[in-house]
Short mmCIF file of C-alpha atoms in Angstrom, two decimals:
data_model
loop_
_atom_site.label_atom_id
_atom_site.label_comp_id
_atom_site.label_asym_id
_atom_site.label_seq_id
_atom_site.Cartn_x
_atom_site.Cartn_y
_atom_site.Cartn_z
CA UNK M 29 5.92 -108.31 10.34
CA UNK M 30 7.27 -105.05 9.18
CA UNK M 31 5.46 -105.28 5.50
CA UNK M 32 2.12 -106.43 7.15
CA UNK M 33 2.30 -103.16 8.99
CA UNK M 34 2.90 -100.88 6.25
CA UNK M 35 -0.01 -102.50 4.24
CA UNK M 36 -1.92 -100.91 6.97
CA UNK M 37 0.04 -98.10 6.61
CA UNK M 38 0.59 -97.00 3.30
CA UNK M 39 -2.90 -95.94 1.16
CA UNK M 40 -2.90 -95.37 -2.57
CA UNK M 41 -4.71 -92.26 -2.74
CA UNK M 42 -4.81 -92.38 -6.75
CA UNK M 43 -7.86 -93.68 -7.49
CA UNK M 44 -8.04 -95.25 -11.03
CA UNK M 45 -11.85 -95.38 -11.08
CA UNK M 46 -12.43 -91.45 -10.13
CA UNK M 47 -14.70 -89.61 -12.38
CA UNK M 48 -14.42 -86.66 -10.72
CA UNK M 49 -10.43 -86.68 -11.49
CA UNK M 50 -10.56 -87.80 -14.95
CA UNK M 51 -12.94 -84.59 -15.65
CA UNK M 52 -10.88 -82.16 -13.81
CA UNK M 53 -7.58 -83.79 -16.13
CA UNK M 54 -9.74 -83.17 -19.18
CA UNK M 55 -10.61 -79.83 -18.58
CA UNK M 56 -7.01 -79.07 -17.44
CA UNK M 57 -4.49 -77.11 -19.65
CA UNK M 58 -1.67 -79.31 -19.91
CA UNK M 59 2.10 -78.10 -19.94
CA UNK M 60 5.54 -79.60 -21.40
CA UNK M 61 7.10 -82.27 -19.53
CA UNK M 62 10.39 -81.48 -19.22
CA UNK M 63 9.16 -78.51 -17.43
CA UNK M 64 6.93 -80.96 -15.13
CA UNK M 65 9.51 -82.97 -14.53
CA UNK M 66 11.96 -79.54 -13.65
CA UNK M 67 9.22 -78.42 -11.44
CA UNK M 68 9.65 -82.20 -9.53
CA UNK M 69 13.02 -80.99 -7.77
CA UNK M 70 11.73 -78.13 -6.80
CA UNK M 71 8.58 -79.15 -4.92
CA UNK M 72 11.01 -80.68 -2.83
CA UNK M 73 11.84 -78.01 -1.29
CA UNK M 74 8.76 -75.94 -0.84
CA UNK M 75 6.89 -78.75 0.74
CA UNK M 76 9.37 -78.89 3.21
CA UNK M 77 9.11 -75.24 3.64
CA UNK M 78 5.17 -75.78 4.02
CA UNK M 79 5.91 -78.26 6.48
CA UNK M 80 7.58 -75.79 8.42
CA UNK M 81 4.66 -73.44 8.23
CA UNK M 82 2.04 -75.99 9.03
CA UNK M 83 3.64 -76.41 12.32
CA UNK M 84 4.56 -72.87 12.78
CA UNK M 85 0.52 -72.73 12.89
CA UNK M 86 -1.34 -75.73 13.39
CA UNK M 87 1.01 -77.14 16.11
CA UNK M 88 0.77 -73.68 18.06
CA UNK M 89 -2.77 -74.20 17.92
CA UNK M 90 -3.19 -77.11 19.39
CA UNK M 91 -0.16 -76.59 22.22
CA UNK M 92 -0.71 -73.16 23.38
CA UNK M 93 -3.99 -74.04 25.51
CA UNK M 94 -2.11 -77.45 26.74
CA UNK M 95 0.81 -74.71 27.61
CA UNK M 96 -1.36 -72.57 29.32
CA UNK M 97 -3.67 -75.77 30.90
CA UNK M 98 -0.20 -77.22 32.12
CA UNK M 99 0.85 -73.43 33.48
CA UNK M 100 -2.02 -73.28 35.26
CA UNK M 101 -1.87 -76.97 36.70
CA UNK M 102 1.33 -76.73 38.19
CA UNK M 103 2.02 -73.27 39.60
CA UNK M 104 -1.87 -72.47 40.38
CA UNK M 105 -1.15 -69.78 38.31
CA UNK M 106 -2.36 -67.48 35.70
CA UNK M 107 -0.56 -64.92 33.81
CA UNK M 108 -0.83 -63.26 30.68
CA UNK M 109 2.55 -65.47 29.13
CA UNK M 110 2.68 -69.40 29.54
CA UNK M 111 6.15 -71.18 29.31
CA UNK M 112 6.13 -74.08 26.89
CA UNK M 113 8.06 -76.76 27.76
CA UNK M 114 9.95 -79.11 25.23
CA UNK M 115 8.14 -82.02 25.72
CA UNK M 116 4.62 -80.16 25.34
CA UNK M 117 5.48 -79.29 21.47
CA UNK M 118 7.24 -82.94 21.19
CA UNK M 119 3.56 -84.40 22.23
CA UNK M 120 2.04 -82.27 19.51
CA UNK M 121 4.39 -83.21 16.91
CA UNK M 122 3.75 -86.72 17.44
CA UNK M 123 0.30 -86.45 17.37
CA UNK M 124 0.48 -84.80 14.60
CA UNK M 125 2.28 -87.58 12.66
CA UNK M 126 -0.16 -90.36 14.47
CA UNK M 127 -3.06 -88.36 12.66
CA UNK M 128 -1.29 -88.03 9.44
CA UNK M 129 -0.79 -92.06 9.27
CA UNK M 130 -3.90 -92.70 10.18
CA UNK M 131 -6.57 -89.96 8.84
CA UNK M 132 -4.15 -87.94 6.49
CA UNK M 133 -4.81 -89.73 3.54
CA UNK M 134 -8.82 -89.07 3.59
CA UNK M 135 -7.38 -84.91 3.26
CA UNK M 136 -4.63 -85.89 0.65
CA UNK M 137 -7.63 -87.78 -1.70
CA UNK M 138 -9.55 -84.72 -1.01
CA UNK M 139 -7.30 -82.00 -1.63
CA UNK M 140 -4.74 -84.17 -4.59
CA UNK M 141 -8.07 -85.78 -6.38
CA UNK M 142 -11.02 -83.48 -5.87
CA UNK M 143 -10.67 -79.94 -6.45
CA UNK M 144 -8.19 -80.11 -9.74
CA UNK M 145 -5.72 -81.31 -12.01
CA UNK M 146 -2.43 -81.14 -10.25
CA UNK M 147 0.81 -81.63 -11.74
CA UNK M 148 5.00 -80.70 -10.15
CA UNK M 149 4.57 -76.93 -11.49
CA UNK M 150 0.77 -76.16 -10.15
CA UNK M 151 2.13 -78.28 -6.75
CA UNK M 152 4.89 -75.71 -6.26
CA UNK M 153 2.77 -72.72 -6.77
CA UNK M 154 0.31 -73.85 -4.36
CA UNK M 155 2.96 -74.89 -1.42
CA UNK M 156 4.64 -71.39 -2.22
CA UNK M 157 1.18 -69.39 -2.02
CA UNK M 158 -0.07 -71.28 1.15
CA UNK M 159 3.38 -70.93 2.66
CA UNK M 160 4.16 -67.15 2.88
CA UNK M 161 0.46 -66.68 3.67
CA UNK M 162 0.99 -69.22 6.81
CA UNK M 163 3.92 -67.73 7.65
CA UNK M 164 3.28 -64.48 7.66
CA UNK M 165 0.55 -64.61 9.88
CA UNK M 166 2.32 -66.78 12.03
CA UNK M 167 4.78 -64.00 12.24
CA UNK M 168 1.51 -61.69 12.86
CA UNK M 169 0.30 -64.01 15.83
CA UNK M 170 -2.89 -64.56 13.81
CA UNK M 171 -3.79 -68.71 14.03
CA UNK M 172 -5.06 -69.76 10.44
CA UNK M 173 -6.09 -73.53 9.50
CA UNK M 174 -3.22 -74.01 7.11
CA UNK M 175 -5.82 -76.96 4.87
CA UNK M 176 -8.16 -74.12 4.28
CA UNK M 177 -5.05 -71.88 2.73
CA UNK M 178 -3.86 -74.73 0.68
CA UNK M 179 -7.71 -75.15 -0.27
CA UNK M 180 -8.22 -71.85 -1.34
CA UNK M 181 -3.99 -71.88 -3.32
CA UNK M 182 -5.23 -75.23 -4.69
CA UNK M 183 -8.58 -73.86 -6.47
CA UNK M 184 -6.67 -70.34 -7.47
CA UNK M 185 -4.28 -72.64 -9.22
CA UNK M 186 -6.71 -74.98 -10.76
CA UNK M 187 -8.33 -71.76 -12.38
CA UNK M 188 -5.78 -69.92 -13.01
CA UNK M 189 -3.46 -72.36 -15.34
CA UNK M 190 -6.46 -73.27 -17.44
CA UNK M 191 -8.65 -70.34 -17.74
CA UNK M 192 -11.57 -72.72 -17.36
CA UNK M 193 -14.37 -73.05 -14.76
CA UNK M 194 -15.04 -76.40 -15.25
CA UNK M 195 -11.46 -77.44 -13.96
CA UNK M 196 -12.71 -76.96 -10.86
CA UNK M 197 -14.81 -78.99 -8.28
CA UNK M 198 -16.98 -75.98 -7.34
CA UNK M 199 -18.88 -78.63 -5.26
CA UNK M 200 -16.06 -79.53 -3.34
CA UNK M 201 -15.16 -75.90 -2.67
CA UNK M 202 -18.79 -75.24 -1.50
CA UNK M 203 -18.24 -78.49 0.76
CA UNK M 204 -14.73 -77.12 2.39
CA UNK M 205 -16.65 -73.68 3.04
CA UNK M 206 -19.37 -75.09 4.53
CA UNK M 207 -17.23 -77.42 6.72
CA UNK M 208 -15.34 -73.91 7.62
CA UNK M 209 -18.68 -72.67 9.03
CA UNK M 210 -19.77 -75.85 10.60
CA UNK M 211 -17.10 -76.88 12.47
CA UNK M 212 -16.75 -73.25 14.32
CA UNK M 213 -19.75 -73.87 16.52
CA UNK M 214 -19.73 -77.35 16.34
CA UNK M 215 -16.16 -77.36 18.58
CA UNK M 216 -17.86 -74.52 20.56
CA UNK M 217 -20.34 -76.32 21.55
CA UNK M 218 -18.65 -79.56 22.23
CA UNK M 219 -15.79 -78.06 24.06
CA UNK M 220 -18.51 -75.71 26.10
CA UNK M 221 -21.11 -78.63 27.12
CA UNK M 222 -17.86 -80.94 28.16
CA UNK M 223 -16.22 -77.63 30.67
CA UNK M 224 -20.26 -77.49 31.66
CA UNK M 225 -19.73 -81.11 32.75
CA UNK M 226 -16.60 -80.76 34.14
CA UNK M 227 -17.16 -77.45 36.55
CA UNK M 228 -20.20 -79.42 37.68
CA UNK M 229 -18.98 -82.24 38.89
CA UNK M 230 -18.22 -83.12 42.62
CA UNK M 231 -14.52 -82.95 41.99
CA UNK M 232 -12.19 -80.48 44.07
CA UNK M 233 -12.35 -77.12 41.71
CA UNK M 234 -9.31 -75.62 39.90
CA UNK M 235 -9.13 -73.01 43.27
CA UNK M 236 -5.59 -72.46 45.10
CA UNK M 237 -6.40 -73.87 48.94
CA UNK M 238 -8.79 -76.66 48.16
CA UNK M 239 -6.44 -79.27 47.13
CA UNK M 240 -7.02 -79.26 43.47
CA UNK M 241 -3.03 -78.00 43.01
CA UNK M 242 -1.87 -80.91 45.39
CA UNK M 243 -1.58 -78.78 48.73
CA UNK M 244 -3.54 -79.55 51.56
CA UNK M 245 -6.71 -78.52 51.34
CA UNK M 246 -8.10 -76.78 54.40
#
């Protein structure tokens, strides 16, 4: 039934056995908890505001070459501006929310557990910081992975409020900047060899007259 389902669903990310955590708590400057608990309300808010800004960004990325795949598809077109239609960004905002069920909580152990002590008043500085940076280069037309600028508000923070290096994972830093060079070429040369494939095959080419658009080819 419903509660088998969200078994599968629901992951405790809070690991009671994590080393790395309890070290990064230790080495953590801890503040009052009224003012924790203040700061609690008004996370609210700015993750919903970093919501907005993730898919200001992220979604963008992944439906402007659908948008321009799709404008391409059915006018045998190409222009310098590709309409989006509604049901192109619905399709990436549900597949955003399939991966976040499924794989999200793998980035939320990462990011909540492994770089450093987080409490409601470090939380809110990091949405904030990773926010306006989002946004404004959304606003700027410049696509940024939105994980990498909460990595990089989530370490700043963790160094920052305790004035000590060792509240840090510097290993897991070195592992998100290494998975920021990586996966550059890796998606070029996945997303190259499969075109390569594609263009090669015996199939009717994306070229207006040859029946690839659905006209009769000549």
């Amino acid at each position: 039934g419903w509660k088998g389902m969200l078994d599968k669903i629901v992951v405790d990310i809070d690991d009671e056995e994590d080393a790395v955590r309890d070290e990064l708590e230790r080495n953590a400057c801890k503040y009052c908890v009224h003012t924790e608990e203040l700061y609690k309300v008004l996370q609210v808010s700015t993750c919903v505001f970093a919501s907005i800004a993730h898919g200001a960004n992220d979604i963008a990325n992944s439906v402007a070459p659908l948008a321009t795949v799709w404008m391409v598809y059915s006018t045998g077109q190409v222009n310098s501006k590709a309409p989006v239609p509604w049901w192109l960004l619905a399709y990436g905002a549900i597949g955003l929310d399939i991966g976040l069920l499924t794989y999200g909580h793998h980035i939320m152990r990462a990011l909540g557990n492994k770089i450093c002590y987080h409490s409601p008043s470090r939380g809110f500085c990091m949405d904030v910081g990773a926010m306006f940076t989002v946004l404004t280069l959304s606003k700027l037309g410049v696509p940024v992975s939105t994980t990498h600028c909460k990595s990089g508000a989530t370490a700043a923070v963790g160094l920052f409020s305790s004035g000590n290096m060792k509240a840090v994972n510097w290993n897991m830093i070195f592992i998100i900047l290494f998975g920021w060079i990586l996966t550059l070429p890796a998606a070029g040369i996945i997303s190259g060899t499969l075109f390569y494939l594609l263009a090669s095959s015996t199939g009717p080419s994306p070229v207006i007259g040859n029946g690839f658009f659905g006209e009769t080819a000549p």
